[in-house]
XYZ file of C-alpha atoms in Angstrom:
726
model
C 74.854 78.576 63.738
C 77.552 76.102 65.572
C 76.365 76.635 68.842
C 72.837 76.069 67.675
C 74.382 72.639 66.573
C 75.433 72.238 70.551
C 72.811 72.460 71.757
C 70.291 70.783 69.154
C 73.498 67.660 70.611
C 73.079 68.700 73.779
C 69.149 68.023 73.791
C 67.955 64.890 71.785
C 71.455 62.447 73.566
C 69.996 60.257 75.461
C 69.349 58.374 72.314
C 72.640 57.407 72.162
C 73.591 55.964 75.819
C 73.898 52.920 76.392
C 71.412 50.367 78.071
C 71.318 49.595 81.541
C 74.156 52.950 81.529
C 71.973 56.170 83.233
C 72.879 60.066 81.949
C 74.617 61.483 85.456
C 71.537 64.961 84.421
C 72.004 66.684 87.750
C 73.765 66.486 90.590
C 72.870 68.166 94.465
C 73.203 68.400 97.686
C 70.863 68.990 100.651
C 70.283 68.779 104.420
C 67.905 68.520 107.080
C 69.638 71.163 109.401
C 68.932 74.458 107.847
C 71.370 75.656 110.560
C 74.364 73.408 107.710
C 76.030 75.175 104.496
C 75.754 72.583 102.235
C 78.821 74.100 99.861
C 81.315 72.941 101.904
C 80.781 70.040 100.254
C 80.490 70.569 96.810
C 83.940 70.268 96.074
C 84.290 67.193 97.201
C 81.543 65.157 95.029
C 82.755 62.254 92.891
C 81.022 62.699 89.572
C 79.560 66.098 88.519
C 76.984 67.109 85.411
C 78.554 67.812 82.110
C 79.772 71.565 81.578
C 76.874 74.118 81.178
C 76.641 77.103 78.883
C 73.758 78.297 81.015
C 72.042 76.312 83.441
C 70.109 73.756 81.018
C 72.087 73.310 78.509
C 75.327 70.922 78.476
C 76.595 72.512 75.335
C 79.627 70.132 74.968
C 77.534 67.315 76.025
C 77.544 64.244 73.052
C 80.190 66.365 70.643
C 82.397 63.528 71.647
C 80.947 60.499 71.797
C 76.998 61.068 69.969
C 78.200 61.791 67.079
C 78.851 59.708 63.863
C 83.006 59.460 64.031
C 83.300 58.740 60.689
C 80.869 61.629 58.956
C 83.308 63.735 56.485
C 81.673 66.660 57.716
C 83.601 69.484 59.015
C 81.180 71.030 62.039
C 81.188 66.478 63.575
C 84.383 66.789 63.295
C 84.988 69.529 64.918
C 82.147 68.056 67.857
C 84.658 65.579 68.150
C 87.919 66.914 68.783
C 86.594 69.395 71.424
C 83.580 67.624 73.214
C 83.594 66.082 76.800
C 83.139 62.336 77.694
C 79.323 61.748 78.742
C 79.097 61.128 82.332
C 77.080 57.803 83.241
C 75.764 57.404 87.192
C 78.159 55.107 89.117
C 77.122 53.904 91.634
C 80.473 52.646 93.431
C 81.276 56.582 92.520
C 78.083 57.554 94.609
C 78.393 55.761 97.668
C 82.641 56.356 97.657
C 81.571 60.009 97.664
C 78.957 59.712 100.827
C 81.879 58.206 102.558
C 83.866 60.994 101.778
C 80.960 64.532 102.701
C 80.693 62.324 105.696
C 84.745 62.202 106.625
C 83.978 65.920 105.736
C 81.705 66.652 108.080
C 83.349 64.818 110.396
C 86.637 66.900 110.052
C 83.901 69.950 110.667
C 82.566 68.995 114.403
C 79.826 66.971 112.973
C 80.629 63.698 114.711
C 77.482 62.002 114.751
C 76.606 62.957 110.475
C 75.582 60.314 108.442
C 75.238 60.801 104.274
C 72.827 58.918 101.736
C 71.841 59.322 98.654
C 68.856 59.144 96.565
C 68.129 58.389 92.324
C 65.581 60.090 90.164
C 65.676 58.817 86.481
C 63.281 59.856 84.213
C 64.007 58.589 79.940
C 67.836 57.831 81.051
C 68.762 60.596 82.715
C 69.457 60.478 86.075
C 69.238 62.811 89.037
C 71.371 61.839 91.795
C 70.663 63.569 95.632
C 72.674 63.887 98.402
C 70.932 64.410 101.438
C 73.225 64.880 104.952
C 71.954 64.466 108.362
C 74.580 66.975 110.845
C 72.862 66.133 113.922
C 74.919 68.276 116.626
C 78.032 70.647 116.796
C 80.470 69.502 118.966
C 83.145 72.621 120.003
C 85.833 73.434 121.915
C 85.760 73.441 125.692
C 89.266 72.688 127.422
C 92.823 73.288 125.323
C 96.039 71.896 127.771
C 99.841 72.371 126.237
C 101.709 69.392 127.020
C 105.219 70.956 126.132
C 108.109 69.467 126.589
C 110.941 71.766 125.411
C 110.995 73.918 127.710
C 113.259 76.675 125.426
C 110.306 77.081 123.017
C 107.790 77.149 125.298
C 109.730 79.827 127.408
C 109.457 81.813 124.248
C 106.157 80.560 122.908
C 104.459 82.173 127.016
C 107.200 85.748 126.724
C 104.805 86.262 123.212
C 101.267 85.325 125.150
C 101.048 83.304 121.725
C 98.352 80.812 122.618
C 95.962 83.639 123.534
C 95.590 84.375 119.482
C 95.438 80.295 118.497
C 92.620 77.958 119.573
C 90.846 79.321 122.379
C 87.525 78.418 124.342
C 83.731 78.222 123.079
C 84.774 77.525 119.281
C 83.472 75.157 116.657
C 86.364 71.420 117.167
C 87.664 71.227 113.658
C 90.432 69.105 111.816
C 91.579 71.972 109.454
C 91.611 74.665 112.984
C 93.954 72.173 114.492
C 95.639 72.264 111.713
C 95.783 75.892 111.165
C 97.172 75.905 114.443
C 100.007 73.335 114.201
C 100.678 75.975 110.711
C 101.299 78.690 113.245
C 102.802 77.823 115.934
C 105.366 75.982 112.965
C 106.198 79.770 111.124
C 106.454 81.231 114.814
C 109.363 79.097 115.531
C 111.531 79.105 112.580
C 111.467 82.650 112.005
C 112.725 82.932 115.951
C 115.341 80.528 114.993
C 113.961 76.852 114.988
C 115.693 76.238 111.212
C 115.027 72.192 111.485
C 111.335 72.396 112.968
C 108.524 70.993 111.453
C 104.693 70.668 112.223
C 105.524 66.639 112.659
C 106.649 67.814 115.687
C 103.058 68.694 116.849
C 100.420 66.537 117.558
C 96.937 66.568 119.251
C 94.423 63.769 121.911
C 90.962 64.983 121.298
C 88.800 64.014 123.685
C 84.251 63.807 123.625
C 83.075 64.747 127.168
C 80.029 61.712 128.174
C 76.471 63.501 127.274
C 77.231 67.254 126.113
C 78.772 68.234 122.901
C 82.484 69.187 124.061
C 85.558 68.080 123.275
C 88.824 68.903 124.974
C 91.616 68.901 123.223
C 96.037 68.231 124.376
C 98.204 69.752 121.920
C 101.231 68.029 122.128
C 104.973 69.197 121.254
C 107.590 67.050 121.484
C 111.351 66.642 122.208
C 113.580 66.827 118.431
C 114.212 62.822 117.332
C 115.947 63.397 113.611
C 115.113 59.926 113.022
C 113.592 56.948 116.258
C 116.730 55.425 116.961
C 117.742 58.889 118.286
C 117.412 59.953 121.983
C 115.189 63.386 121.825
C 116.665 66.152 122.520
C 115.827 70.003 122.699
C 115.672 72.064 119.523
C 118.684 73.891 118.532
C 117.923 77.738 117.847
C 120.072 78.612 114.832
C 122.093 81.920 114.578
C 123.370 83.265 111.108
C 127.202 83.577 111.610
C 128.285 84.857 107.948
C 126.618 85.928 104.353
C 128.393 85.666 101.492
C 127.202 86.507 97.788
C 128.292 85.602 94.124
C 127.289 85.961 90.962
C 126.890 83.555 87.807
C 130.580 82.571 86.322
C 131.179 84.846 82.783
C 128.205 87.738 84.053
C 129.145 90.639 82.709
C 126.595 92.598 85.113
C 126.962 93.108 88.929
C 124.346 94.911 90.804
C 126.963 96.724 93.614
C 127.871 94.576 96.482
C 125.399 97.644 99.361
C 122.159 97.020 97.432
C 122.378 93.083 97.338
C 123.093 93.999 101.269
C 120.685 95.868 101.778
C 118.139 93.520 99.440
C 119.004 91.116 102.670
C 116.946 90.715 105.492
C 119.250 88.199 107.618
C 121.842 89.936 110.005
C 125.028 88.051 110.849
C 124.737 87.396 114.493
C 120.687 87.311 114.745
C 118.243 83.974 115.417
C 117.493 82.522 111.419
C 114.063 83.969 110.369
C 112.291 82.216 107.628
C 109.785 84.460 106.884
C 113.130 87.145 106.345
C 114.372 84.283 104.670
C 111.337 84.893 101.964
C 110.853 88.456 101.972
C 114.677 88.414 100.426
C 113.917 86.763 98.058
C 110.566 88.445 97.323
C 113.315 91.703 97.427
C 115.757 90.486 94.609
C 112.179 89.337 92.505
C 111.876 93.619 92.356
C 115.035 94.118 91.412
C 114.628 94.003 87.790
C 118.888 93.712 87.088
C 118.065 90.449 88.721
C 117.329 87.431 86.958
C 117.420 84.755 89.522
C 118.821 83.913 92.851
C 120.017 80.694 94.958
C 120.352 81.212 98.594
C 121.640 78.360 100.520
C 121.611 77.940 104.240
C 124.235 75.799 105.842
C 124.956 74.515 109.404
C 128.292 74.214 110.382
C 128.927 70.554 112.351
C 129.208 70.783 116.102
C 126.851 74.130 116.720
C 123.359 76.406 116.324
C 125.153 78.279 113.523
C 124.661 78.741 109.630
C 125.803 79.882 106.925
C 123.879 82.375 104.225
C 125.275 82.010 100.563
C 123.165 84.701 97.740
C 123.948 83.326 93.357
C 122.845 85.783 91.623
C 122.617 85.525 87.742
C 121.639 88.569 86.238
C 119.528 90.038 83.317
C 121.003 91.405 80.633
C 121.833 94.994 80.865
C 119.548 96.279 78.341
C 117.160 95.870 75.122
C 115.382 97.827 72.185
C 112.003 96.553 71.516
C 109.827 98.169 68.281
C 106.168 98.140 67.994
C 103.841 98.675 65.558
C 100.656 98.827 65.404
C 97.412 100.490 63.691
C 94.755 102.993 64.779
C 91.315 103.778 64.274
C 89.737 106.471 65.873
C 85.517 107.176 64.691
C 86.339 106.122 60.700
C 90.091 107.601 60.407
C 92.241 104.913 59.707
C 95.887 105.098 60.351
C 99.153 104.068 61.643
C 102.109 104.021 64.973
C 104.752 103.293 66.012
C 106.352 102.706 69.309
C 110.531 102.364 69.854
C 111.576 101.354 73.662
C 115.446 100.900 75.789
C 115.781 99.697 78.238
C 118.230 99.745 80.540
C 117.774 97.573 83.785
C 120.951 98.040 85.681
C 121.879 102.269 85.233
C 123.712 103.044 87.917
C 124.591 99.426 88.853
C 122.183 99.576 92.705
C 118.785 97.188 89.670
C 117.767 101.315 88.276
C 115.552 100.765 85.540
C 115.618 104.036 83.376
C 113.229 103.357 80.378
C 112.597 105.481 77.079
C 110.412 105.752 74.709
C 109.219 107.068 71.425
C 105.427 106.653 69.716
C 104.680 108.527 66.447
C 101.893 108.020 65.336
C 100.028 109.453 61.538
C 96.495 109.950 60.414
C 94.341 110.212 58.468
C 91.113 112.352 58.255
C 88.274 112.433 56.758
C 85.158 114.283 55.981
C 86.512 117.454 57.701
C 85.507 120.824 56.225
C 86.798 123.960 56.179
C 90.684 123.019 57.524
C 93.961 123.285 55.028
C 94.958 120.538 56.715
C 93.960 117.247 56.127
C 95.787 114.807 59.399
C 96.932 114.167 62.060
C 99.982 114.213 63.407
C 101.334 113.096 66.624
C 104.887 111.946 68.370
C 105.403 111.304 72.137
C 109.024 111.598 74.074
C 108.354 109.594 77.395
C 111.541 108.387 80.115
C 111.100 106.888 83.371
C 113.354 106.374 85.876
C 112.648 103.998 88.780
C 114.065 102.757 91.765
C 114.171 99.662 93.666
C 113.782 101.512 97.625
C 111.995 104.202 99.024
C 114.592 107.195 97.629
C 113.039 109.423 100.851
C 115.897 112.225 102.868
C 116.697 111.134 107.049
C 114.839 107.938 107.072
C 118.059 104.446 107.211
C 118.175 101.996 104.131
C 117.194 99.429 106.404
C 114.160 101.446 106.622
C 113.107 102.018 103.186
C 113.679 97.829 102.937
C 110.906 96.594 104.699
C 108.041 97.364 102.248
C 108.201 96.606 98.665
C 108.678 99.976 97.006
C 109.494 102.049 94.330
C 110.412 105.285 92.995
C 110.268 106.758 89.897
C 111.145 109.953 87.439
C 109.317 110.051 85.073
C 109.301 113.061 82.432
C 107.328 113.488 79.119
C 106.740 115.750 76.117
C 104.149 115.337 73.841
C 102.686 116.274 70.489
C 99.591 116.526 68.290
C 99.224 118.434 65.627
C 95.565 118.240 63.821
C 93.593 120.100 61.182
C 91.725 122.225 64.593
C 94.311 122.769 66.225
C 97.944 122.412 68.053
C 98.476 121.214 71.546
C 102.011 120.543 73.630
C 101.870 118.811 76.883
C 105.209 118.516 78.834
C 104.837 116.648 82.174
C 106.788 115.668 85.000
C 105.911 113.458 88.052
C 107.984 111.295 90.761
C 105.984 108.541 92.496
C 106.027 107.108 95.368
C 104.962 102.455 95.211
C 104.738 100.379 98.068
C 103.291 97.504 98.319
C 102.438 94.781 101.355
C 102.404 91.503 100.301
C 101.135 90.065 104.363
C 97.761 92.331 103.900
C 97.139 92.265 99.619
C 97.791 95.639 99.549
C 99.642 98.136 97.585
C 99.581 102.348 97.763
C 100.997 104.634 95.335
C 101.832 108.813 95.855
C 102.479 111.197 93.349
C 104.255 113.573 95.570
C 104.165 116.304 92.409
C 102.632 115.850 89.287
C 103.188 118.813 87.375
C 101.608 119.615 84.019
C 101.593 122.592 81.069
C 99.185 122.018 78.289
C 100.418 124.393 75.650
C 97.735 125.609 72.403
C 100.681 126.923 70.346
C 97.715 127.635 67.603
C 94.278 127.222 66.684
C 92.469 127.364 63.103
C 91.221 130.029 61.991
C 87.686 127.735 61.089
C 87.766 126.362 64.722
C 87.794 129.389 66.220
C 85.253 131.022 64.996
C 83.200 128.774 64.104
C 83.206 127.178 68.707
C 85.401 129.862 70.458
C 84.883 132.911 69.182
C 81.120 133.224 67.998
C 79.289 134.978 70.937
C 76.258 132.549 69.240
C 78.140 129.356 69.514
C 80.273 130.005 72.242
C 80.541 127.430 74.600
C 82.394 127.456 78.529
C 83.678 124.279 78.436
C 84.480 123.821 74.827
C 86.981 127.431 75.395
C 88.148 126.531 78.792
C 89.788 123.470 76.952
C 92.033 125.294 74.347
C 93.770 127.333 76.486
C 97.047 127.430 78.154
C 96.739 125.771 80.972
C 99.103 123.956 84.216
C 97.769 121.582 86.530
C 99.891 120.995 89.794
C 98.224 118.798 91.638
C 99.118 116.296 94.183
C 97.930 112.368 94.561
C 97.081 109.245 96.913
C 95.837 105.881 95.602
C 95.472 102.848 97.902
C 93.406 99.328 96.214
C 92.964 95.848 98.211
C 92.911 92.397 96.216
C 92.102 88.757 97.373
C 90.858 86.069 95.153
C 87.028 86.979 94.903
C 87.033 91.050 96.114
C 88.977 94.026 94.467
C 89.032 97.479 96.318
C 90.636 101.081 95.049
C 90.283 103.791 96.235
C 92.598 107.621 95.183
C 92.183 110.972 95.753
C 93.665 114.150 94.000
C 94.390 117.703 94.335
C 95.206 120.543 92.208
C 96.670 123.827 92.690
C 96.088 124.043 96.172
C 99.427 125.487 96.929
C 99.393 128.164 94.143
C 96.506 129.160 95.097
C 98.153 130.181 98.298
C 100.556 131.497 97.705
C 99.381 133.778 94.921
C 96.368 134.975 97.549
C 99.326 135.966 100.051
C 101.828 137.892 97.166
C 97.960 139.212 95.707
C 99.571 137.604 92.078
C 98.088 138.827 88.829
C 94.881 138.093 87.549
C 94.321 137.193 83.860
C 90.546 138.327 82.428
C 88.385 135.668 83.302
C 90.072 136.655 86.762
C 92.486 133.768 87.405
C 95.529 133.737 89.249
C 98.726 133.359 87.003
C 101.648 131.729 86.739
C 103.999 133.239 84.762
C 100.953 134.749 82.734
C 98.960 130.399 82.611
C 96.432 129.940 84.434
C 96.559 126.739 86.354
C 93.570 124.446 87.678
C 91.735 123.862 91.630
C 90.068 120.725 91.563
C 89.952 117.347 94.023
C 88.748 114.526 93.278
C 88.030 111.353 94.613
C 87.262 107.818 92.818
C 86.041 103.793 94.848
C 85.696 101.324 93.181
C 84.171 97.727 94.091
C 84.181 94.381 92.744
C 83.240 90.178 94.019
C 83.346 87.360 92.380
C 81.282 84.502 93.083
C 82.509 81.198 91.671
C 79.244 78.664 91.003
C 81.461 76.283 89.605
C 84.702 75.661 87.995
C 83.750 76.918 85.189
C 81.896 80.000 85.881
C 81.440 83.284 88.166
C 79.632 85.718 88.444
C 81.365 89.069 89.270
C 79.625 92.806 91.002
C 81.336 95.466 90.243
C 80.565 99.611 91.630
C 82.426 102.715 90.861
C 82.081 106.319 92.007
C 83.897 108.532 90.973
C 83.456 112.976 91.849
C 85.673 116.056 90.905
C 84.730 119.459 92.090
C 86.759 122.411 90.509
C 87.305 125.158 93.060
C 88.661 128.619 93.644
C 89.776 129.678 90.495
C 88.673 126.820 88.162
C 85.010 127.262 87.597
C 85.734 123.374 84.469
C 87.259 121.270 85.398
C 89.983 119.784 82.656
C 89.613 117.774 79.936
C 91.784 114.933 81.168
C 90.025 114.847 84.323
C 86.797 115.136 83.660
C 84.587 111.734 83.546
C 82.511 110.195 80.456
C 80.556 107.642 80.542
C 80.262 104.371 77.739
C 82.895 102.161 76.291
C 84.527 98.841 76.720
C 84.551 99.306 80.738
C 81.993 101.205 81.688
C 78.228 101.173 80.280
C 78.130 98.654 77.427
C 75.495 99.322 75.718
C 76.465 103.210 74.228
C 80.333 104.414 72.398
C 83.131 105.768 74.022
C 81.861 109.169 75.431
C 78.501 108.386 73.686
C 76.268 108.759 77.220
C 75.115 111.581 79.269
C 75.791 113.950 81.031
C 72.082 112.996 83.250
C 69.060 113.381 79.858
C 71.640 115.514 78.150
C 70.694 114.871 74.116
C 72.734 115.470 71.604
C 72.686 118.523 69.616
C 76.136 119.258 68.052
C 77.591 116.099 66.604
C 81.114 118.327 66.492
C 81.248 119.029 70.131
C 79.280 116.777 71.871
C 82.279 115.126 73.008
C 83.707 118.050 74.887
C 80.266 118.055 76.029
C 79.544 114.267 77.307
C 81.724 114.897 80.214
C 80.838 114.829 84.352
C 82.186 116.220 87.169
C 80.174 112.339 88.970
C 80.131 109.328 87.526
C 78.548 105.836 88.313
C 79.202 102.649 87.312
C 76.996 99.309 88.280
C 77.958 95.792 86.567
C 77.160 92.671 87.097
C 78.539 89.944 85.226
C 78.137 86.047 85.012
C 81.187 84.469 82.799
C 81.658 81.258 81.670
C 84.016 78.584 79.808
C 83.204 77.328 76.625
C 85.845 75.538 75.471
C 89.747 75.749 74.421
C 91.107 78.941 74.916
C 87.098 80.452 74.478
C 85.440 82.546 77.642
C 81.741 83.594 77.197
C 79.779 86.588 78.717
C 76.634 87.460 79.659
C 76.215 90.542 81.370
C 74.495 94.155 82.555
C 75.258 97.479 83.169
C 74.007 100.279 84.232
C 75.344 103.939 85.146
C 75.246 107.305 83.775
C 77.919 110.968 84.284
C 76.689 114.083 86.241
C 77.753 117.704 86.433
C 77.977 119.800 89.638
C 77.241 123.131 87.796
C 74.415 123.650 85.537
C 75.868 124.785 82.319
C 73.694 126.140 79.473
C 76.428 123.714 77.199
C 74.936 120.472 78.817
C 70.896 121.448 79.685
C 69.108 118.293 81.963
C 73.559 117.208 82.794
C 73.426 118.554 86.301
C 73.023 115.920 88.481
C 69.935 115.916 91.933
C 69.822 113.980 94.267
C 65.683 113.470 94.022
C 66.740 112.944 90.136
C 69.739 111.087 89.124
C 68.539 107.514 89.557
C 65.288 107.959 87.281
C 68.206 108.272 84.925
C 70.559 105.999 85.098
C 70.998 104.358 81.382
C 70.413 100.434 81.868
C 72.124 98.078 78.788
C 72.734 94.539 78.296
C 75.047 92.276 75.777
C 77.250 88.872 75.364
C 80.791 88.287 74.907
C 83.653 86.369 74.246
C 87.198 86.984 75.100
C 90.319 85.239 74.026
C 91.905 83.886 77.535
C 95.717 83.354 76.457
C 96.701 83.565 80.208
C 99.108 86.669 79.568
C 96.518 88.285 77.617
C 92.874 89.128 77.021
C 91.043 89.586 73.743
C 87.837 90.804 74.491
C 84.439 91.627 71.659
C 81.088 92.934 73.681
C 78.033 93.235 72.050
C 76.058 95.917 74.516
C 71.792 96.936 73.613
C 70.843 99.274 75.175
C 67.887 98.452 77.233
C 67.157 102.125 79.087
C 68.310 105.490 77.308
C 68.203 108.273 79.445
C 68.144 110.438 76.895
C 65.668 110.168 74.789
C 62.589 112.303 72.567
C 59.390 109.205 73.003
C 58.746 105.861 74.806
C 60.567 104.012 72.577
C 63.770 105.818 72.725
C 63.509 106.030 76.231
C 62.408 101.930 77.096
C 64.196 100.505 74.015
C 63.880 97.211 75.688
C 61.116 96.904 74.485
C 61.497 98.798 71.266
C 65.115 97.146 70.119
C 66.583 99.254 66.972
C 70.240 97.262 66.236
C 71.152 100.546 64.283
C 70.290 103.129 67.256
C 70.659 100.783 70.216
C 73.864 98.244 69.523
C 77.169 99.649 70.428
C 80.317 96.610 69.604
C 83.004 97.052 71.996
C 86.635 95.692 72.065
C 89.358 95.433 73.824
C 92.630 94.261 75.751
C 91.677 92.542 79.085
C 88.337 91.992 81.274
C 86.363 95.021 81.847
C 86.797 94.969 85.889
């Protein structure tokens, strides 16, 4: 009702426009040259239209000034509170915009560019179009350098510095010239020139008559503290002494060697602004340290600097308690988490975290079982070191990347009416990050998981595990004791628009080699065992790519693709349940509930065990989402999802689930829907309403194409989650 009211207001605002004013309905930029990209000019437009929900609905227009301000109706008060002021055409702003756009084009090499505008009026609404005439693009021809400081000239020439900057033949751009100034400044400040700044660099640019070429001369001036001083060569500063201090009253202190290992500057070396920033980054990774202030003090009548590091530490430890509610397939329950954290265990900013979680659910609708409740207890301990812990590698080599080493141990106890399950896990992991390249890595050097089933209900065994007529190999495998010893590696890259993630892991290869070598015994299924427990052997790889294309300040189009494949071999014919793929849910194809899709065209046959059957070895996810800001902290989304899972082998319990190159694209499920996001900066609450469009698991044409025959009770799915889907 509220949104419909906003749409109605947005369509009837013309009658409220004052005489002589025109509501700005559309602003566009067009060029008479196909080679010129007008998108670079749109951020410089002085006037833009009111916020739009969709391309034609200005949902916030008029709500603030085109309603009865004295009305007592709650909806009018709400519209006045969050509405936008209407934007009227301003000819002065339009003229200013023409001048700004012309300046932007001049700065991008179009030195003879011209800009004008035209308007079109219809019923108090005005469409504004800027017409851009770029003319010819100018290019850099000859580049000369006049460097008055002999030491700097030698340093730049010895490092072939100018071969990597401006070059002949590139389009002229003021931004490129400024980037070159900044590049030279950064290089010199990282080679001892503490007082150098880009104001010591300036250019002369001359066009060549009758051509589209520009000659450039770069001048690097001598040092002058002020206009009255005589010019002199720039000083190259060295580090004389480095000292450390803690905030007065500090009770927790970090060991001196830890501070020294985080310091990238060295006594006797040249000052480096780059190493100074790396030092700040290193200290920020130490959880025991709250903040760091590094002061550089000049030594009078010398080119020496003293470095003083002042440190304020965090509280040494903390305890937190977090209650939560649970709802699994309609079964309500409660859980509680108690967490203890020590941020400076060995006075080296090592972080010890211990977490205990207890959960309880009252299970309903389960017939033939003695116990009706579900209990889970989990204890996890993590010890994290803010550096690489690798033998035989010098500490100074380890600190050059942002790295952590982590040991984690956990024990999980689950008591269900059908079975009791115990999982013990341990992992030794490295994480490191290259900030300059926006790349991070993760290496699970050794990850051990022992799954133990101490008790299985006789009812569950007789119905699903032991009865020959209903025996399910996938189900049986996941209710047996199992040992998983894996190694994994992952890499991710992200910038403002793109995110790329890739990971691989393998399990059981070393154990299999040892088993073959020493001729270890096999169990009744022909699997090698370790301490009478079969171990899993498989390889798995995952890849994800996301790209965000901003449409405006308040809207973005996001594309996402994900692919995963896992192959059991050697000692395993079936993947462990925890490693199998599933589809559907809040982060997949949102027209289906979690684990409700696939594999392939598999149609549900037994509701009690379909959560096992609806898993696979291959997964494809394709997503398109248009995100927009609505009002306050509420954002909206429109999405289309596609994907499915498949098996690599033909399992008789999953008919129609095997992957075939000439069939899989026909089995891609498609969904569409709407979403709301509550963006509280630190976290996002997400609500998605999805509908099936194409269903690969169908019995008739109506089920196959629900987009033409929608049935809310059959095709609708609601999802609540924290964070964005991708």
